[in-house]
mmCIF file with all atom_site columns, C-alpha atoms in Angstrom:
data_model
loop_
_atom_site.group_PDB
_atom_site.id
_atom_site.type_symbol
_atom_site.label_atom_id
_atom_site.label_alt_id
_atom_site.label_comp_id
_atom_site.label_asym_id
_atom_site.label_entity_id
_atom_site.label_seq_id
_atom_site.pdbx_PDB_ins_code
_atom_site.Cartn_x
_atom_site.Cartn_y
_atom_site.Cartn_z
_atom_site.occupancy
_atom_site.B_iso_or_equiv
_atom_site.pdbx_formal_charge
_atom_site.auth_seq_id
_atom_site.auth_comp_id
_atom_site.auth_asym_id
_atom_site.auth_atom_id
_atom_site.pdbx_PDB_model_num
ATOM 1   C CA . ASP S 1 1   ? 7.358   -27.482 -49.885 1.00 0.00 ? 1   ASP S CA 1
ATOM 2   C CA . ALA S 1 2   ? 10.019  -25.077 -49.389 1.00 0.00 ? 2   ALA S CA 1
ATOM 3   C CA . LYS S 1 3   ? 9.913   -22.099 -45.846 1.00 0.00 ? 3   LYS S CA 1
ATOM 4   C CA . THR S 1 4   ? 8.373   -19.289 -46.877 1.00 0.00 ? 4   THR S CA 1
ATOM 5   C CA . THR S 1 5   ? 8.683   -15.725 -43.860 1.00 0.00 ? 5   THR S CA 1
ATOM 6   C CA . GLN S 1 6   ? 7.085   -12.927 -43.431 1.00 0.00 ? 6   GLN S CA 1
ATOM 7   C CA . PRO S 1 7   ? 6.417   -10.366 -41.152 1.00 0.00 ? 7   PRO S CA 1
ATOM 8   C CA . PRO S 1 8   ? 3.821   -10.888 -38.368 1.00 0.00 ? 8   PRO S CA 1
ATOM 9   C CA . SER S 1 9   ? 2.183   -7.683  -38.716 1.00 0.00 ? 9   SER S CA 1
ATOM 10  C CA . MET S 1 10  ? 1.731   -4.926  -41.060 1.00 0.00 ? 10  MET S CA 1
ATOM 11  C CA . ASP S 1 11  ? -0.605  -1.820  -40.937 1.00 0.00 ? 11  ASP S CA 1
ATOM 12  C CA . CYS S 1 12  ? -2.225  0.738   -44.009 1.00 0.00 ? 12  CYS S CA 1
ATOM 13  C CA . ALA S 1 13  ? -3.899  3.792   -44.492 1.00 0.00 ? 13  ALA S CA 1
ATOM 14  C CA . GLU S 1 14  ? -7.646  2.748   -46.320 1.00 0.00 ? 14  GLU S CA 1
ATOM 15  C CA . GLY S 1 15  ? -7.401  3.899   -49.902 1.00 0.00 ? 15  GLY S CA 1
ATOM 16  C CA . ARG S 1 16  ? -3.698  3.205   -49.886 1.00 0.00 ? 16  ARG S CA 1
ATOM 17  C CA . ALA S 1 17  ? -1.726  -0.087  -51.399 1.00 0.00 ? 17  ALA S CA 1
ATOM 18  C CA . ALA S 1 18  ? -0.528  -2.793  -48.966 1.00 0.00 ? 18  ALA S CA 1
ATOM 19  C CA . ASN S 1 19  ? 2.267   -4.214  -50.169 1.00 0.00 ? 19  ASN S CA 1
ATOM 20  C CA . LEU S 1 20  ? 2.875   -7.551  -48.243 1.00 0.00 ? 20  LEU S CA 1
ATOM 21  C CA . PRO S 1 21  ? 6.923   -9.217  -48.419 1.00 0.00 ? 21  PRO S CA 1
ATOM 22  C CA . CYS S 1 22  ? 6.933   -12.647 -48.644 1.00 0.00 ? 22  CYS S CA 1
ATOM 23  C CA . ASN S 1 23  ? 10.982  -14.423 -48.898 1.00 0.00 ? 23  ASN S CA 1
ATOM 24  C CA . HIS S 1 24  ? 10.895  -17.936 -50.108 1.00 0.00 ? 24  HIS S CA 1
ATOM 25  C CA . SER S 1 25  ? 14.724  -18.407 -50.467 1.00 0.00 ? 25  SER S CA 1
ATOM 26  C CA . THR S 1 26  ? 14.661  -21.956 -50.851 1.00 0.00 ? 26  THR S CA 1
ATOM 27  C CA . ILE S 1 27  ? 11.794  -22.854 -53.869 1.00 0.00 ? 27  ILE S CA 1
ATOM 28  C CA . SER S 1 28  ? 12.342  -25.224 -56.462 1.00 0.00 ? 28  SER S CA 1
ATOM 29  C CA . GLY S 1 29  ? 11.652  -24.440 -60.132 1.00 0.00 ? 29  GLY S CA 1
ATOM 30  C CA . ASN S 1 30  ? 8.244   -26.707 -59.655 1.00 0.00 ? 30  ASN S CA 1
ATOM 31  C CA . GLU S 1 31  ? 6.756   -24.883 -56.349 1.00 0.00 ? 31  GLU S CA 1
ATOM 32  C CA . TYR S 1 32  ? 4.443   -22.181 -57.018 1.00 0.00 ? 32  TYR S CA 1
ATOM 33  C CA . VAL S 1 33  ? 3.317   -19.252 -54.645 1.00 0.00 ? 33  VAL S CA 1
ATOM 34  C CA . TYR S 1 34  ? 0.661   -19.310 -53.751 1.00 0.00 ? 34  TYR S CA 1
ATOM 35  C CA . TRP S 1 35  ? -1.519  -16.414 -51.047 1.00 0.00 ? 35  TRP S CA 1
ATOM 36  C CA . TYR S 1 36  ? -4.239  -17.466 -48.551 1.00 0.00 ? 36  TYR S CA 1
ATOM 37  C CA . ARG S 1 37  ? -6.072  -14.374 -46.224 1.00 0.00 ? 37  ARG S CA 1
ATOM 38  C CA . GLN S 1 38  ? -8.415  -15.491 -43.476 1.00 0.00 ? 38  GLN S CA 1
ATOM 39  C CA . ILE S 1 39  ? -10.707 -12.951 -41.872 1.00 0.00 ? 39  ILE S CA 1
ATOM 40  C CA . HIS S 1 40  ? -11.070 -13.046 -38.299 1.00 0.00 ? 40  HIS S CA 1
ATOM 41  C CA . SER S 1 41  ? -12.849 -16.392 -37.380 1.00 0.00 ? 41  SER S CA 1
ATOM 42  C CA . GLN S 1 42  ? -13.417 -17.356 -40.948 1.00 0.00 ? 42  GLN S CA 1
ATOM 43  C CA . GLY S 1 43  ? -11.420 -20.206 -43.033 1.00 0.00 ? 43  GLY S CA 1
ATOM 44  C CA . PRO S 1 44  ? -8.581  -19.245 -45.103 1.00 0.00 ? 44  PRO S CA 1
ATOM 45  C CA . GLN S 1 45  ? -9.172  -17.522 -49.064 1.00 0.00 ? 45  GLN S CA 1
ATOM 46  C CA . TYR S 1 46  ? -7.667  -18.387 -51.764 1.00 0.00 ? 46  TYR S CA 1
ATOM 47  C CA . ILE S 1 47  ? -6.645  -14.709 -53.203 1.00 0.00 ? 47  ILE S CA 1
ATOM 48  C CA . ILE S 1 48  ? -3.711  -15.467 -56.069 1.00 0.00 ? 48  ILE S CA 1
ATOM 49  C CA . HIS S 1 49  ? -0.893  -17.444 -57.753 1.00 0.00 ? 49  HIS S CA 1
ATOM 50  C CA . GLY S 1 50  ? 1.692   -17.689 -60.083 1.00 0.00 ? 50  GLY S CA 1
ATOM 51  C CA . LEU S 1 51  ? 5.237   -19.801 -60.921 1.00 0.00 ? 51  LEU S CA 1
ATOM 52  C CA . LYS S 1 52  ? 7.458   -16.662 -62.413 1.00 0.00 ? 52  LYS S CA 1
ATOM 53  C CA . ASN S 1 53  ? 5.482   -14.373 -63.973 1.00 0.00 ? 53  ASN S CA 1
ATOM 54  C CA . ASN S 1 54  ? 3.715   -11.843 -62.362 1.00 0.00 ? 54  ASN S CA 1
ATOM 55  C CA . GLU S 1 55  ? -0.435  -11.450 -61.972 1.00 0.00 ? 55  GLU S CA 1
ATOM 56  C CA . THR S 1 56  ? -3.237  -9.925  -61.639 1.00 0.00 ? 56  THR S CA 1
ATOM 57  C CA . ASN S 1 57  ? -7.063  -10.832 -60.442 1.00 0.00 ? 57  ASN S CA 1
ATOM 58  C CA . GLU S 1 58  ? -9.605  -8.938  -59.008 1.00 0.00 ? 58  GLU S CA 1
ATOM 59  C CA . MET S 1 59  ? -8.335  -9.256  -55.962 1.00 0.00 ? 59  MET S CA 1
ATOM 60  C CA . ALA S 1 60  ? -4.734  -8.338  -56.105 1.00 0.00 ? 60  ALA S CA 1
ATOM 61  C CA . SER S 1 61  ? -1.285  -8.483  -57.698 1.00 0.00 ? 61  SER S CA 1
ATOM 62  C CA . LEU S 1 62  ? 1.352   -10.720 -56.966 1.00 0.00 ? 62  LEU S CA 1
ATOM 63  C CA . ILE S 1 63  ? 4.752   -9.704  -58.093 1.00 0.00 ? 63  ILE S CA 1
ATOM 64  C CA . ILE S 1 64  ? 7.877   -13.072 -58.297 1.00 0.00 ? 64  ILE S CA 1
ATOM 65  C CA . THR S 1 65  ? 11.487  -11.395 -58.348 1.00 0.00 ? 65  THR S CA 1
ATOM 66  C CA . GLU S 1 66  ? 13.697  -12.866 -61.277 1.00 0.00 ? 66  GLU S CA 1
ATOM 67  C CA . ASP S 1 67  ? 15.647  -15.251 -59.317 1.00 0.00 ? 67  ASP S CA 1
ATOM 68  C CA . ARG S 1 68  ? 12.212  -15.751 -57.499 1.00 0.00 ? 68  ARG S CA 1
ATOM 69  C CA . LYS S 1 69  ? 13.163  -15.721 -53.819 1.00 0.00 ? 69  LYS S CA 1
ATOM 70  C CA . SER S 1 70  ? 10.660  -13.321 -52.562 1.00 0.00 ? 70  SER S CA 1
ATOM 71  C CA . SER S 1 71  ? 7.688   -12.587 -54.322 1.00 0.00 ? 71  SER S CA 1
ATOM 72  C CA . THR S 1 72  ? 5.234   -9.171  -52.504 1.00 0.00 ? 72  THR S CA 1
ATOM 73  C CA . LEU S 1 73  ? 0.931   -9.467  -52.590 1.00 0.00 ? 73  LEU S CA 1
ATOM 74  C CA . ILE S 1 74  ? -0.220  -6.496  -53.782 1.00 0.00 ? 74  ILE S CA 1
ATOM 75  C CA . LEU S 1 75  ? -3.395  -4.797  -52.606 1.00 0.00 ? 75  LEU S CA 1
ATOM 76  C CA . PRO S 1 76  ? -4.268  -1.798  -54.410 1.00 0.00 ? 76  PRO S CA 1
ATOM 77  C CA . HIS S 1 77  ? -6.668  0.299   -52.047 1.00 0.00 ? 77  HIS S CA 1
ATOM 78  C CA . ALA S 1 78  ? -6.917  -0.818  -49.157 1.00 0.00 ? 78  ALA S CA 1
ATOM 79  C CA . THR S 1 79  ? -10.681 -1.063  -47.620 1.00 0.00 ? 79  THR S CA 1
ATOM 80  C CA . LEU S 1 80  ? -11.704 -2.472  -44.201 1.00 0.00 ? 80  LEU S CA 1
ATOM 81  C CA . ARG S 1 81  ? -12.715 -5.753  -45.256 1.00 0.00 ? 81  ARG S CA 1
ATOM 82  C CA . ASP S 1 82  ? -8.715  -6.060  -45.632 1.00 0.00 ? 82  ASP S CA 1
ATOM 83  C CA . THR S 1 83  ? -8.097  -6.571  -42.738 1.00 0.00 ? 83  THR S CA 1
ATOM 84  C CA . ALA S 1 84  ? -7.332  -10.034 -42.121 1.00 0.00 ? 84  ALA S CA 1
ATOM 85  C CA . VAL S 1 85  ? -3.998  -12.515 -41.814 1.00 0.00 ? 85  VAL S CA 1
ATOM 86  C CA . TYR S 1 86  ? -2.213  -13.030 -45.280 1.00 0.00 ? 86  TYR S CA 1
ATOM 87  C CA . TYR S 1 87  ? -0.927  -16.659 -45.681 1.00 0.00 ? 87  TYR S CA 1
ATOM 88  C CA . CYS S 1 88  ? 2.404   -16.738 -48.654 1.00 0.00 ? 88  CYS S CA 1
ATOM 89  C CA . ILE S 1 89  ? 2.390   -20.710 -49.133 1.00 0.00 ? 89  ILE S CA 1
ATOM 90  C CA . ALA S 1 90  ? 5.634   -22.154 -51.902 1.00 0.00 ? 90  ALA S CA 1
ATOM 91  C CA . HIS S 1 91  ? 4.500   -25.366 -52.794 1.00 0.00 ? 91  HIS S CA 1
ATOM 92  C CA . ALA S 1 92  ? 4.306   -28.003 -56.105 1.00 0.00 ? 92  ALA S CA 1
ATOM 93  C CA . GLY S 1 93  ? 0.904   -29.361 -55.874 1.00 0.00 ? 93  GLY S CA 1
ATOM 94  C CA . ASN S 1 94  ? 0.825   -31.664 -52.887 1.00 0.00 ? 94  ASN S CA 1
ATOM 95  C CA . ASN S 1 95  ? -1.912  -30.500 -50.751 1.00 0.00 ? 95  ASN S CA 1
ATOM 96  C CA . ARG S 1 96  ? -1.592  -32.996 -48.189 1.00 0.00 ? 96  ARG S CA 1
ATOM 97  C CA . LYS S 1 97  ? 2.593   -31.445 -47.364 1.00 0.00 ? 97  LYS S CA 1
ATOM 98  C CA . LEU S 1 98  ? 1.207   -27.575 -46.704 1.00 0.00 ? 98  LEU S CA 1
ATOM 99  C CA . ILE S 1 99  ? 3.094   -25.427 -44.299 1.00 0.00 ? 99  ILE S CA 1
ATOM 100 C CA . TRP S 1 100 ? 0.559   -22.491 -43.569 1.00 0.00 ? 100 TRP S CA 1
ATOM 101 C CA . GLY S 1 101 ? 2.865   -20.370 -40.739 1.00 0.00 ? 101 GLY S CA 1
ATOM 102 C CA . LEU S 1 102 ? 1.513   -17.709 -39.246 1.00 0.00 ? 102 LEU S CA 1
ATOM 103 C CA . GLY S 1 103 ? 1.569   -15.741 -41.739 1.00 0.00 ? 103 GLY S CA 1
ATOM 104 C CA . THR S 1 104 ? 1.479   -11.511 -42.100 1.00 0.00 ? 104 THR S CA 1
ATOM 105 C CA . SER S 1 105 ? -1.873  -9.632  -39.478 1.00 0.00 ? 105 SER S CA 1
ATOM 106 C CA . LEU S 1 106 ? -2.951  -6.874  -41.620 1.00 0.00 ? 106 LEU S CA 1
ATOM 107 C CA . ALA S 1 107 ? -4.253  -4.000  -39.938 1.00 0.00 ? 107 ALA S CA 1
ATOM 108 C CA . VAL S 1 108 ? -5.749  -1.235  -42.712 1.00 0.00 ? 108 VAL S CA 1
ATOM 109 C CA . ASN S 1 109 ? -6.763  1.864   -40.227 1.00 0.00 ? 109 ASN S CA 1
ATOM 110 C CA . PRO S 1 110 ? -9.394  4.753   -41.452 1.00 0.00 ? 110 PRO S CA 1
ATOM 111 C CA . GLU N 2 1   ? -17.525 -18.390 -53.717 1.00 0.00 ? 1   GLU N CA 1
ATOM 112 C CA . ALA N 2 2   ? -16.800 -21.461 -52.356 1.00 0.00 ? 2   ALA N CA 1
ATOM 113 C CA . ASP N 2 3   ? -20.005 -24.166 -52.336 1.00 0.00 ? 3   ASP N CA 1
ATOM 114 C CA . ILE N 2 4   ? -18.071 -25.882 -49.111 1.00 0.00 ? 4   ILE N CA 1
ATOM 115 C CA . TYR N 2 5   ? -20.735 -25.873 -46.065 1.00 0.00 ? 5   TYR N CA 1
ATOM 116 C CA . GLN N 2 6   ? -20.035 -26.589 -42.155 1.00 0.00 ? 6   GLN N CA 1
ATOM 117 C CA . THR N 2 7   ? -22.297 -27.164 -39.871 1.00 0.00 ? 7   THR N CA 1
ATOM 118 C CA . PRO N 2 8   ? -22.083 -26.416 -36.555 1.00 0.00 ? 8   PRO N CA 1
ATOM 119 C CA . ARG N 2 9   ? -20.841 -22.711 -36.565 1.00 0.00 ? 9   ARG N CA 1
ATOM 120 C CA . TYR N 2 10  ? -20.560 -22.748 -33.386 1.00 0.00 ? 10  TYR N CA 1
ATOM 121 C CA . LEU N 2 11  ? -21.632 -26.283 -30.927 1.00 0.00 ? 11  LEU N CA 1
ATOM 122 C CA . VAL N 2 12  ? -20.504 -26.143 -26.535 1.00 0.00 ? 12  VAL N CA 1
ATOM 123 C CA . ILE N 2 13  ? -20.846 -30.206 -25.226 1.00 0.00 ? 13  ILE N CA 1
ATOM 124 C CA . GLY N 2 14  ? -19.815 -31.327 -22.105 1.00 0.00 ? 14  GLY N CA 1
ATOM 125 C CA . THR N 2 15  ? -17.068 -34.145 -21.566 1.00 0.00 ? 15  THR N CA 1
ATOM 126 C CA . GLY N 2 16  ? -17.748 -37.228 -22.050 1.00 0.00 ? 16  GLY N CA 1
ATOM 127 C CA . LYS N 2 17  ? -20.421 -36.527 -25.378 1.00 0.00 ? 17  LYS N CA 1
ATOM 128 C CA . LYS N 2 18  ? -19.680 -37.522 -29.059 1.00 0.00 ? 18  LYS N CA 1
ATOM 129 C CA . ILE N 2 19  ? -20.616 -34.930 -31.798 1.00 0.00 ? 19  ILE N CA 1
ATOM 130 C CA . THR N 2 20  ? -20.241 -34.873 -35.158 1.00 0.00 ? 20  THR N CA 1
ATOM 131 C CA . LEU N 2 21  ? -18.928 -32.347 -37.407 1.00 0.00 ? 21  LEU N CA 1
ATOM 132 C CA . GLU N 2 22  ? -20.764 -31.896 -40.865 1.00 0.00 ? 22  GLU N CA 1
ATOM 133 C CA . CYS N 2 23  ? -18.921 -30.850 -44.229 1.00 0.00 ? 23  CYS N CA 1
ATOM 134 C CA . SER N 2 24  ? -20.129 -30.891 -47.323 1.00 0.00 ? 24  SER N CA 1
ATOM 135 C CA . GLN N 2 25  ? -19.791 -29.091 -51.025 1.00 0.00 ? 25  GLN N CA 1
ATOM 136 C CA . THR N 2 26  ? -21.460 -29.044 -53.821 1.00 0.00 ? 26  THR N CA 1
ATOM 137 C CA . MET N 2 27  ? -17.741 -29.272 -56.573 1.00 0.00 ? 27  MET N CA 1
ATOM 138 C CA . GLY N 2 28  ? -17.054 -31.788 -56.744 1.00 0.00 ? 28  GLY N CA 1
ATOM 139 C CA . HIS N 2 29  ? -14.018 -32.603 -55.861 1.00 0.00 ? 29  HIS N CA 1
ATOM 140 C CA . ASP N 2 30  ? -12.021 -35.472 -54.966 1.00 0.00 ? 30  ASP N CA 1
ATOM 141 C CA . LYS N 2 31  ? -9.379  -33.979 -52.128 1.00 0.00 ? 31  LYS N CA 1
ATOM 142 C CA . MET N 2 32  ? -10.564 -33.383 -48.894 1.00 0.00 ? 32  MET N CA 1
ATOM 143 C CA . TYR N 2 33  ? -8.537  -31.559 -45.705 1.00 0.00 ? 33  TYR N CA 1
ATOM 144 C CA . TRP N 2 34  ? -9.859  -30.728 -42.011 1.00 0.00 ? 34  TRP N CA 1
ATOM 145 C CA . TYR N 2 35  ? -7.794  -28.724 -40.301 1.00 0.00 ? 35  TYR N CA 1
ATOM 146 C CA . GLN N 2 36  ? -7.260  -27.693 -37.048 1.00 0.00 ? 36  GLN N CA 1
ATOM 147 C CA . GLN N 2 37  ? -6.787  -24.303 -35.345 1.00 0.00 ? 37  GLN N CA 1
ATOM 148 C CA . ASP N 2 38  ? -6.199  -22.858 -31.996 1.00 0.00 ? 38  ASP N CA 1
ATOM 149 C CA . PRO N 2 39  ? -6.933  -19.114 -32.217 1.00 0.00 ? 39  PRO N CA 1
ATOM 150 C CA . GLY N 2 40  ? -3.658  -17.142 -33.247 1.00 0.00 ? 40  GLY N CA 1
ATOM 151 C CA . MET N 2 41  ? -2.495  -20.422 -34.344 1.00 0.00 ? 41  MET N CA 1
ATOM 152 C CA . GLU N 2 42  ? -1.009  -22.220 -37.066 1.00 0.00 ? 42  GLU N CA 1
ATOM 153 C CA . LEU N 2 43  ? -3.099  -24.043 -39.320 1.00 0.00 ? 43  LEU N CA 1
ATOM 154 C CA . HIS N 2 44  ? -2.836  -27.770 -39.028 1.00 0.00 ? 44  HIS N CA 1
ATOM 155 C CA . LEU N 2 45  ? -3.374  -30.899 -41.242 1.00 0.00 ? 45  LEU N CA 1
ATOM 156 C CA . ILE N 2 46  ? -5.718  -33.271 -38.872 1.00 0.00 ? 46  ILE N CA 1
ATOM 157 C CA . HIS N 2 47  ? -7.222  -35.561 -41.676 1.00 0.00 ? 47  HIS N CA 1
ATOM 158 C CA . TYR N 2 48  ? -7.161  -35.673 -46.040 1.00 0.00 ? 48  TYR N CA 1
ATOM 159 C CA . SER N 2 49  ? -9.403  -37.943 -48.277 1.00 0.00 ? 49  SER N CA 1
ATOM 160 C CA . TYR N 2 50  ? -7.920  -38.821 -51.515 1.00 0.00 ? 50  TYR N CA 1
ATOM 161 C CA . GLY N 2 51  ? -11.190 -39.627 -52.585 1.00 0.00 ? 51  GLY N CA 1
ATOM 162 C CA . VAL N 2 52  ? -14.758 -42.300 -52.141 1.00 0.00 ? 52  VAL N CA 1
ATOM 163 C CA . ASN N 2 53  ? -13.384 -44.562 -48.792 1.00 0.00 ? 53  ASN N CA 1
ATOM 164 C CA . SER N 2 54  ? -9.540  -42.867 -48.984 1.00 0.00 ? 54  SER N CA 1
ATOM 165 C CA . THR N 2 55  ? -9.348  -41.378 -45.385 1.00 0.00 ? 55  THR N CA 1
ATOM 166 C CA . GLU N 2 56  ? -5.134  -40.570 -44.353 1.00 0.00 ? 56  GLU N CA 1
ATOM 167 C CA . LYS N 2 57  ? -4.538  -38.744 -40.228 1.00 0.00 ? 57  LYS N CA 1
ATOM 168 C CA . GLY N 2 58  ? -2.462  -35.906 -41.443 1.00 0.00 ? 58  GLY N CA 1
ATOM 169 C CA . ASP N 2 59  ? 0.308   -34.232 -39.434 1.00 0.00 ? 59  ASP N CA 1
ATOM 170 C CA . LEU N 2 60  ? -1.004  -33.391 -36.056 1.00 0.00 ? 60  LEU N CA 1
ATOM 171 C CA . SER N 2 61  ? -2.544  -36.418 -34.454 1.00 0.00 ? 61  SER N CA 1
ATOM 172 C CA . SER N 2 62  ? -6.548  -35.929 -33.550 1.00 0.00 ? 62  SER N CA 1
ATOM 173 C CA . GLU N 2 63  ? -8.156  -38.358 -31.437 1.00 0.00 ? 63  GLU N CA 1
ATOM 174 C CA . SER N 2 64  ? -11.388 -38.047 -34.236 1.00 0.00 ? 64  SER N CA 1
ATOM 175 C CA . THR N 2 65  ? -11.987 -39.865 -36.856 1.00 0.00 ? 65  THR N CA 1
ATOM 176 C CA . VAL N 2 66  ? -13.200 -39.481 -40.105 1.00 0.00 ? 66  VAL N CA 1
ATOM 177 C CA . SER N 2 67  ? -15.685 -40.709 -43.126 1.00 0.00 ? 67  SER N CA 1
ATOM 178 C CA . ARG N 2 68  ? -15.751 -40.623 -47.243 1.00 0.00 ? 68  ARG N CA 1
ATOM 179 C CA . ILE N 2 69  ? -18.862 -42.640 -48.237 1.00 0.00 ? 69  ILE N CA 1
ATOM 180 C CA . ARG N 2 70  ? -20.016 -39.927 -50.896 1.00 0.00 ? 70  ARG N CA 1
ATOM 181 C CA . THR N 2 71  ? -17.897 -37.079 -52.547 1.00 0.00 ? 71  THR N CA 1
ATOM 182 C CA . GLU N 2 72  ? -19.536 -34.609 -51.408 1.00 0.00 ? 72  GLU N CA 1
ATOM 183 C CA . HIS N 2 73  ? -19.415 -36.076 -47.720 1.00 0.00 ? 73  HIS N CA 1
ATOM 184 C CA . PHE N 2 74  ? -16.895 -35.482 -45.181 1.00 0.00 ? 74  PHE N CA 1
ATOM 185 C CA . PRO N 2 75  ? -17.734 -35.464 -41.559 1.00 0.00 ? 75  PRO N CA 1
ATOM 186 C CA . LEU N 2 76  ? -15.186 -35.543 -38.721 1.00 0.00 ? 76  LEU N CA 1
ATOM 187 C CA . THR N 2 77  ? -16.742 -37.688 -35.212 1.00 0.00 ? 77  THR N CA 1
ATOM 188 C CA . LEU N 2 78  ? -15.580 -37.246 -31.687 1.00 0.00 ? 78  LEU N CA 1
ATOM 189 C CA . GLU N 2 79  ? -16.231 -40.322 -29.434 1.00 0.00 ? 79  GLU N CA 1
ATOM 190 C CA . SER N 2 80  ? -16.216 -38.496 -26.133 1.00 0.00 ? 80  SER N CA 1
ATOM 191 C CA . ALA N 2 81  ? -15.600 -35.088 -26.205 1.00 0.00 ? 81  ALA N CA 1
ATOM 192 C CA . ARG N 2 82  ? -12.561 -33.395 -24.032 1.00 0.00 ? 82  ARG N CA 1
ATOM 193 C CA . PRO N 2 83  ? -11.657 -29.553 -23.048 1.00 0.00 ? 83  PRO N CA 1
ATOM 194 C CA . SER N 2 84  ? -8.421  -29.948 -24.626 1.00 0.00 ? 84  SER N CA 1
ATOM 195 C CA . HIS N 2 85  ? -10.772 -30.706 -28.072 1.00 0.00 ? 85  HIS N CA 1
ATOM 196 C CA . THR N 2 86  ? -11.972 -27.423 -28.172 1.00 0.00 ? 86  THR N CA 1
ATOM 197 C CA . SER N 2 87  ? -11.009 -25.192 -30.577 1.00 0.00 ? 87  SER N CA 1
ATOM 198 C CA . GLN N 2 88  ? -11.888 -24.507 -34.587 1.00 0.00 ? 88  GLN N CA 1
ATOM 199 C CA . TYR N 2 89  ? -12.039 -26.753 -37.532 1.00 0.00 ? 89  TYR N CA 1
ATOM 200 C CA . LEU N 2 90  ? -11.848 -26.340 -41.132 1.00 0.00 ? 90  LEU N CA 1
ATOM 201 C CA . CYS N 2 91  ? -12.764 -28.564 -43.088 1.00 0.00 ? 91  CYS N CA 1
ATOM 202 C CA . ALA N 2 92  ? -11.772 -27.759 -47.298 1.00 0.00 ? 92  ALA N CA 1
ATOM 203 C CA . SER N 2 93  ? -11.380 -29.409 -51.140 1.00 0.00 ? 93  SER N CA 1
ATOM 204 C CA . SER N 2 94  ? -9.335  -28.986 -53.349 1.00 0.00 ? 94  SER N CA 1
ATOM 205 C CA . LEU N 2 95  ? -9.802  -30.152 -57.257 1.00 0.00 ? 95  LEU N CA 1
ATOM 206 C CA . GLY N 2 96  ? -6.691  -32.421 -57.150 1.00 0.00 ? 96  GLY N CA 1
ATOM 207 C CA . GLY N 2 97  ? -4.300  -32.623 -60.176 1.00 0.00 ? 97  GLY N CA 1
ATOM 208 C CA . GLY N 2 98  ? -3.037  -29.921 -62.148 1.00 0.00 ? 98  GLY N CA 1
ATOM 209 C CA . LEU N 2 99  ? -1.975  -26.754 -61.434 1.00 0.00 ? 99  LEU N CA 1
ATOM 210 C CA . SER N 2 100 ? -5.346  -25.797 -60.939 1.00 0.00 ? 100 SER N CA 1
ATOM 211 C CA . GLY N 2 101 ? -6.539  -28.319 -58.937 1.00 0.00 ? 101 GLY N CA 1
ATOM 212 C CA . ASN N 2 102 ? -4.232  -27.443 -56.043 1.00 0.00 ? 102 ASN N CA 1
ATOM 213 C CA . THR N 2 103 ? -6.327  -24.114 -55.249 1.00 0.00 ? 103 THR N CA 1
ATOM 214 C CA . ILE N 2 104 ? -8.121  -24.983 -51.227 1.00 0.00 ? 104 ILE N CA 1
ATOM 215 C CA . TYR N 2 105 ? -11.658 -23.655 -51.531 1.00 0.00 ? 105 TYR N CA 1
ATOM 216 C CA . PHE N 2 106 ? -12.441 -23.586 -47.100 1.00 0.00 ? 106 PHE N CA 1
ATOM 217 C CA . GLY N 2 107 ? -15.533 -24.091 -45.280 1.00 0.00 ? 107 GLY N CA 1
ATOM 218 C CA . GLU N 2 108 ? -16.511 -21.104 -42.855 1.00 0.00 ? 108 GLU N CA 1
ATOM 219 C CA . GLY N 2 109 ? -15.254 -22.587 -39.586 1.00 0.00 ? 109 GLY N CA 1
ATOM 220 C CA . SER N 2 110 ? -16.993 -25.316 -36.852 1.00 0.00 ? 110 SER N CA 1
ATOM 221 C CA . TRP N 2 111 ? -16.179 -23.762 -34.062 1.00 0.00 ? 111 TRP N CA 1
ATOM 222 C CA . LEU N 2 112 ? -16.432 -26.226 -30.651 1.00 0.00 ? 112 LEU N CA 1
ATOM 223 C CA . THR N 2 113 ? -16.071 -25.675 -26.752 1.00 0.00 ? 113 THR N CA 1
ATOM 224 C CA . VAL N 2 114 ? -16.079 -28.323 -23.969 1.00 0.00 ? 114 VAL N CA 1
ATOM 225 C CA . VAL N 2 115 ? -17.101 -28.048 -21.112 1.00 0.00 ? 115 VAL N CA 1
#
């Protein structure tokens, strides 16, 4: 699976949009980009995934660049409950080989 | 909401004790996983199951063992706990097969402290 690179930490003001970047320059054509988040002391939670097109669901939006070498997770109106570690993962479907990394620790401030 | 449950959530035990961490899912998922995660560190896969009677070791060596006798149940056992086993253990499952089957659902985790 392709390696992903994320900033170790970010801050965001409550109510503002949180834009979390992820680089995956070696991603191959059959690899999807997945985002999960982990709130302190809990198991990771699935947020969204995509291949080429931008995706949106009730939690977030995923913007993938045309060359697919990077993506951005957008939380449109961040709340204090969005404070968590966010993981960006690129993989082709074999969950056994996932590389989780350290993710981005997002702090949403009042 | 993911229907995957782990017990106990928190456990403090003495060195040399045998423990079993329970994990059950009601989603009918074929694939199940155990991860180990220390605070502030990466998740590491320690066990994996493709289905009933199928188990494999993960990338991180672990002295624990697992069994998969029923689809919904994937317990992890430590025969003789040591302080080095102190960690958070996360159970997960996925449907398997096709894109939608790759999404992994996690339990809330079991925090184990061995004293």
